Coordinates of C-alpha atoms in Angstrom, one line a residue:
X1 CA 82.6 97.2 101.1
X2 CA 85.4 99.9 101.7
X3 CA 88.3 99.6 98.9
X4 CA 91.8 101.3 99.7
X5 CA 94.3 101.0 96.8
X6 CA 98.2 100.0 97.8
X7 CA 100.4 102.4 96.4
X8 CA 103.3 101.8 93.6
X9 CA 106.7 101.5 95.1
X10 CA 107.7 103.8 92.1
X11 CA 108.0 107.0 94.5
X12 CA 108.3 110.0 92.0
X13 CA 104.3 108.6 91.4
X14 CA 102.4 108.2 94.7
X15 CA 101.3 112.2 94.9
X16 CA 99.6 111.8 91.6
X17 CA 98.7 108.3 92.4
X18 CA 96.9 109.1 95.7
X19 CA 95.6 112.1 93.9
X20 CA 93.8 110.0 91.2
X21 CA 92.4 107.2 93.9
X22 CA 91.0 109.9 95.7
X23 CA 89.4 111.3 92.7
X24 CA 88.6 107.8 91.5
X25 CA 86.4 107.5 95.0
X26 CA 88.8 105.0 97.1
X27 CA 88.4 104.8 100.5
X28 CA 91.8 105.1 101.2
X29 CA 95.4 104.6 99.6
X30 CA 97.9 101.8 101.5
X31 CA 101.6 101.2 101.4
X32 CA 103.7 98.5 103.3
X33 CA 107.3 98.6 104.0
X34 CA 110.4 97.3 104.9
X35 CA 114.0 98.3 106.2
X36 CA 115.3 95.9 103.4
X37 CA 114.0 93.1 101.3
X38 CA 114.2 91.5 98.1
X39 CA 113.3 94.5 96.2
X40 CA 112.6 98.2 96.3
X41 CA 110.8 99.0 99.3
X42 CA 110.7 102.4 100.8
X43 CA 109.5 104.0 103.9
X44 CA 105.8 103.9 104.8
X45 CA 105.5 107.0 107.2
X46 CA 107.3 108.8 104.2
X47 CA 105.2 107.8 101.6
X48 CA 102.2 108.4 103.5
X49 CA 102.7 111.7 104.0
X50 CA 104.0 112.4 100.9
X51 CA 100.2 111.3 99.6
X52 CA 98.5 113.3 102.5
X53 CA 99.9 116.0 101.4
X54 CA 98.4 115.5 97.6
X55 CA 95.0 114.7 98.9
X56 CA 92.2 116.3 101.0
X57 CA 89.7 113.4 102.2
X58 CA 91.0 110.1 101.5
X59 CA 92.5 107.7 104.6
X60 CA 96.2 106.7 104.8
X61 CA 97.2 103.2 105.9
X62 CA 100.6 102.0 106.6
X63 CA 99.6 98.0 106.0
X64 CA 102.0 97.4 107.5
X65 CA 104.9 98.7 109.5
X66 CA 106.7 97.0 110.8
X67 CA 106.7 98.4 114.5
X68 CA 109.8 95.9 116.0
X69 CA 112.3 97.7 113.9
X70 CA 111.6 100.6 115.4
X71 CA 112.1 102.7 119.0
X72 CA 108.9 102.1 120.0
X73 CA 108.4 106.2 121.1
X74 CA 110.0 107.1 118.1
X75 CA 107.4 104.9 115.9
X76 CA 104.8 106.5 118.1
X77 CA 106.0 110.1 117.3
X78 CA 106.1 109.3 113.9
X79 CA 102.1 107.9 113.4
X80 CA 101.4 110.6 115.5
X81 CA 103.3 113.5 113.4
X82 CA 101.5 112.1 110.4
X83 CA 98.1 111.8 112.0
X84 CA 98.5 115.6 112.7
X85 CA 100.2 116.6 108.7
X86 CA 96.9 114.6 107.3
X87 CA 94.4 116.3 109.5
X88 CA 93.1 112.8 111.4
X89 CA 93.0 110.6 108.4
X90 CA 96.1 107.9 108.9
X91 CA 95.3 104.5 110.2
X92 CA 98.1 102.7 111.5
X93 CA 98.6 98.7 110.4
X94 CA 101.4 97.2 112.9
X95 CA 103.6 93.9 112.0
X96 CA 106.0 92.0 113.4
X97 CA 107.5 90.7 110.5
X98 CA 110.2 88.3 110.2
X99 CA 110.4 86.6 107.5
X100 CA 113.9 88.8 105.9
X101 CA 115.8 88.3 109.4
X102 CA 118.5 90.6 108.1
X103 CA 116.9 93.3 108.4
X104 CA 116.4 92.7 112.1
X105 CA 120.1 92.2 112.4
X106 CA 120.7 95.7 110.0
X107 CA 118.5 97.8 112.5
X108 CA 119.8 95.7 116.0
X109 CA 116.8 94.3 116.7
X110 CA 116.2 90.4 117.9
X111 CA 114.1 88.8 115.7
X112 CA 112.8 86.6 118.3
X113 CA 111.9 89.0 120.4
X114 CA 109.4 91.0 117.7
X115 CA 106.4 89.8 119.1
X116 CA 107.6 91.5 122.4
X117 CA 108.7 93.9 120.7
X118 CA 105.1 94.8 119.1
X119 CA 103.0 94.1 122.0
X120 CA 104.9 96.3 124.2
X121 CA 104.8 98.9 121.3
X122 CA 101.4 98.8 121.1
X123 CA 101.0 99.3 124.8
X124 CA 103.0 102.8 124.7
X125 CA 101.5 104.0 121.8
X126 CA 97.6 103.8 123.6
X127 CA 99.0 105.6 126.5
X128 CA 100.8 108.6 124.9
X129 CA 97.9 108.8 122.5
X130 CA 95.6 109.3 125.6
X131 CA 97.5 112.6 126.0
X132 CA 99.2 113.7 129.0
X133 CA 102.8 112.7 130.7
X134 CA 103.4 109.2 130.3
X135 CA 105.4 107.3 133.1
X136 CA 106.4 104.1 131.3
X137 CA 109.0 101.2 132.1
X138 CA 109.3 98.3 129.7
X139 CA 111.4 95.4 128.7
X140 CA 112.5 97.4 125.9
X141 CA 111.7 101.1 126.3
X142 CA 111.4 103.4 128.9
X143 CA 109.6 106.8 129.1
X144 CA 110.2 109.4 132.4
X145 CA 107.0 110.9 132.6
X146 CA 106.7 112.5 129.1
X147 CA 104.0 113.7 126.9
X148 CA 103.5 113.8 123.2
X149 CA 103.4 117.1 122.2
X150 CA 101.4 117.9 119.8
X151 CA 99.2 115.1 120.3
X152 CA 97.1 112.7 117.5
X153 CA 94.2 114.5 115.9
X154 CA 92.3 111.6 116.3
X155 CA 91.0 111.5 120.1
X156 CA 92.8 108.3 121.1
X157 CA 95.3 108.4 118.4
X158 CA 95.2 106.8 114.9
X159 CA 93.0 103.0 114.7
X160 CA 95.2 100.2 114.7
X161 CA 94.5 97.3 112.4
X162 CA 96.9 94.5 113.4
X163 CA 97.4 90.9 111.4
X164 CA 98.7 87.3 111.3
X165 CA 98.3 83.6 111.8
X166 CA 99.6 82.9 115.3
X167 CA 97.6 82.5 118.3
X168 CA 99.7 85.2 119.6
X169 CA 98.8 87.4 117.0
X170 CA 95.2 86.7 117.4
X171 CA 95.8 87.7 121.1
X172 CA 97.4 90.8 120.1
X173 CA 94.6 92.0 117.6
X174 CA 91.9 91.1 120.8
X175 CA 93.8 93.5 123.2
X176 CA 94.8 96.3 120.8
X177 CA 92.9 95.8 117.3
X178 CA 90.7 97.9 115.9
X179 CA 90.8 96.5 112.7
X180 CA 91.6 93.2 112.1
X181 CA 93.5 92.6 108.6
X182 CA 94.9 89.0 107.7
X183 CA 96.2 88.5 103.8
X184 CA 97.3 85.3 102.0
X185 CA 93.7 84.1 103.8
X186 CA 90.7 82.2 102.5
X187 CA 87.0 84.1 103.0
X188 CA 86.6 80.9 105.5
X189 CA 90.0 81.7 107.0
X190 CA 88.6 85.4 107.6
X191 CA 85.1 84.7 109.1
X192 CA 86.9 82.1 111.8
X193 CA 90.0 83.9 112.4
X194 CA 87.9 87.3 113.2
X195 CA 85.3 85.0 115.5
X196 CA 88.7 84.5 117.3
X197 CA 90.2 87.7 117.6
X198 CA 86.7 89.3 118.8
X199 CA 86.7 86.3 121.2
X200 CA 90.1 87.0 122.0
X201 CA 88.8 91.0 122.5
X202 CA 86.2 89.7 124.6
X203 CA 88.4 88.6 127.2
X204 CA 90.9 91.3 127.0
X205 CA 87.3 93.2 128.4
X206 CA 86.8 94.9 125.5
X207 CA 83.5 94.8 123.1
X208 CA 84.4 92.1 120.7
X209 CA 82.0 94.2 117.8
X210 CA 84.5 97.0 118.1
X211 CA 87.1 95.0 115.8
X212 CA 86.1 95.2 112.5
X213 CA 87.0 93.0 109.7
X214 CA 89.3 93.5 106.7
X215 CA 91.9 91.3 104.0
X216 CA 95.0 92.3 102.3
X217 CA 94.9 91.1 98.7
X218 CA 97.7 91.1 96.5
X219 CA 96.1 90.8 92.9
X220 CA 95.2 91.6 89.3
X221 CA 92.5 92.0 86.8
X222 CA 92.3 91.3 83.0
X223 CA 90.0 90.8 80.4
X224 CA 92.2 87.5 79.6
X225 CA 91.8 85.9 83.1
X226 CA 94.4 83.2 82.4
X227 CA 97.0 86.2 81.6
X228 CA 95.9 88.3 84.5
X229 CA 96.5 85.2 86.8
X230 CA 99.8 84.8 85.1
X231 CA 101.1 88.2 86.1
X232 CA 99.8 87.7 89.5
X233 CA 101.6 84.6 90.2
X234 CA 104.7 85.6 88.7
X235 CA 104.9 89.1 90.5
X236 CA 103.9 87.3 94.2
X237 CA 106.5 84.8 93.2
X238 CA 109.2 86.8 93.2
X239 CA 108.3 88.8 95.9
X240 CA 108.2 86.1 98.4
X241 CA 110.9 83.8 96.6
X242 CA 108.4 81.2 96.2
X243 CA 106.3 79.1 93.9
X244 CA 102.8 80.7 94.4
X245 CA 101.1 78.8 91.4
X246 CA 99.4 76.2 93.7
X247 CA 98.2 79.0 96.0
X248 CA 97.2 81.1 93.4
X249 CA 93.2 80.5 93.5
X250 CA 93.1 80.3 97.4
X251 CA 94.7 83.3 98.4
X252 CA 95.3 85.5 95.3
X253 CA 92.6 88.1 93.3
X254 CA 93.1 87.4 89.7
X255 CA 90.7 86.7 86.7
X256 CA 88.4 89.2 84.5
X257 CA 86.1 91.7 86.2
X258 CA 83.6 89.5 87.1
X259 CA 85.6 87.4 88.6
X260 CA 87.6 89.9 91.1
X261 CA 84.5 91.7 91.9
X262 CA 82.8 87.8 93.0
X263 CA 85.9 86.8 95.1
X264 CA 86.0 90.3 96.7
X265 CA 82.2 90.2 97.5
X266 CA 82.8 86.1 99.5
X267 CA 85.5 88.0 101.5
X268 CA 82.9 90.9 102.6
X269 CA 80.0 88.2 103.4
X270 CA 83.2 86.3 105.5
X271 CA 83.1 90.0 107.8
X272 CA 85.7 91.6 105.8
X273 CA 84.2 95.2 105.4
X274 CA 87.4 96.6 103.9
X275 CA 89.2 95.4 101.1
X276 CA 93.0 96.3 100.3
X277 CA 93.5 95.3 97.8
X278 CA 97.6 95.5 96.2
X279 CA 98.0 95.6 92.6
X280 CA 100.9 93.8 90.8
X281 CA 103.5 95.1 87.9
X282 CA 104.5 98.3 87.5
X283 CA 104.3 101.0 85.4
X284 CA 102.0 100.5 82.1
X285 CA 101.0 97.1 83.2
X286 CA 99.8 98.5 86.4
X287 CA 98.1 101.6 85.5
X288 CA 96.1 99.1 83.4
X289 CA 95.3 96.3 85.8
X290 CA 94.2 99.7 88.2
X291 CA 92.3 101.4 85.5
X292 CA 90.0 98.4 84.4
X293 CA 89.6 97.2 88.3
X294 CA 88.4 101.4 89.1
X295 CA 86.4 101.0 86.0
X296 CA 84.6 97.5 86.5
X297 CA 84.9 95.6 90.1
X298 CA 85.5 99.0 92.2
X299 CA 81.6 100.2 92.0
X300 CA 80.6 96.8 92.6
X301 CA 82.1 96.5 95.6
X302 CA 80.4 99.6 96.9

């Protein structure tokens, strides 16, 4: 199983936080983003390529941007600008978000209209990443016959890994996907939802084994497994603004070593060959919670 560490939102840190997951032997390093939310959130392309220039080999995933909020040629200059400044190794998760409307409103986007908004997004960005002037007239954007210039390093531009719950998202991850990367899921919610979006792939007349499988897991680990699941709950709680106690041993990783590494291991026999796995607290709690999961569930995994 591949294991890509989500980045503190403490920015003065994620050079020498990339630095030491590379070193560590992480598969790659992760951030989300937002244009606002209930807490600090900063930009994912900036991050990004603020860790690509601290490391050599690892990959960089944006899980997830939040593609709607953005020009959709400007969001494709901007995954592939970073492709180029990392030398091939970004990966680029696309959203839809949603659930903070306000920031729809703050950046003039309709929030009903982010599906639309993603899909046609999505659309643009394969056909500027094929290289070449791009004639393209959408609902939302349209390009006269221009080209990206310089173009991705990766022939085809960067892999998309798309998410969700919908059946339009499960849609949207058959026609575009590469990687297919759900979170708050069950290992049972995995292995059906990706038999759908390959299905899905399928009929979009792609090869549904071309979508590979991953999960987003917020999550902790502790040698006191009732305190590590604690922290967890409190720190997913706030994020979200809800009560994630009963959801807690579903959908959250939490627990001692042995533990973690078990749950992570049902979500790789579900199909999920990469984990991402998001780390809660900050600071000294979470160099802890990162240090004993590197040190005890992170060769297990592998």
């Amino acid at each position: 199983m591949r294991v890509v560490l989500t980045l503190s939102s403490d920015q003065p840190a994620v050079a020498a936080e990339a630095r030491a997951a590379e070193e560590a032997g992480y598969d790659g390093v992760a951030t989300g983003e937002h244009l606002f939310f209930h807490g600090p959130v900063a930009n994912g392309f900036v991050v990004l390529a603020a860790a690509a220039g601290a490391t050599t080999r690892i990959r960089l995933l944006s899980s997830l941007t939040v593609v709607p909020l953005y020009p959709a040629a400007l969001a494709a200059k901007l995954a592939t600008t970073l492709d180029q400044v990392s030398g091939g190794r970004f990966d680029m998760g696309v959203g839809v978000g949603g659930e903070h409307p306000p920031e729809f409103v703050a950046a003039g986007a309709d929030v009903a209209e982010r599906g639309a908004r993603a899909d046609e997004a999505l659309e643009l960005f394969r056909a500027l990443w094929q290289g070449g002037p791009v004639d393209f007239a959408g609902r939302f954007t349209r390009v006269p016959g221009l080209a990206l210039d310089p173009g991705p390093v990766q022939p085809g531009g960067p892999p998309i890994w798309l998410g969700g719950r919908r059946p339009a998202a499960i849609r949207r991850a058959g026609r575009f996907g590469d990687v297919w990367m759900p979170y708050m899921y069950t290992p049972e919610q995995v292995a059906r939802s990706l038999g759908e979006v390959r299905a899905a792939a399928e009929a979009a007349g792609r090869d549904p084994a071309s979508v590979r499988g991953a999960v987003f897991c917020w999550g902790g680990v502790g040698e006191d497994a009732a305190r590590s699941r604690r922290q967890v709950v409190d720190t997913v709680s706030t994020v979200y603004q809800q009560d994630f106690d009963p959801l807690a041993d579903r959908y959250l990783l939490h627990g001692d070593p042995d533990r973690v590494a078990a749950r992570a291991r049902e979500y790789a026999d579900a199909g999920a060959e990469t984990l991402v796995f998001s780390p809660v607290g900050e600071g000294a709690e979470r160099r802890q919670i990162v240090d004993l999961f590197t040190a005890q569930v992170l060769r297990r995994l592998r």
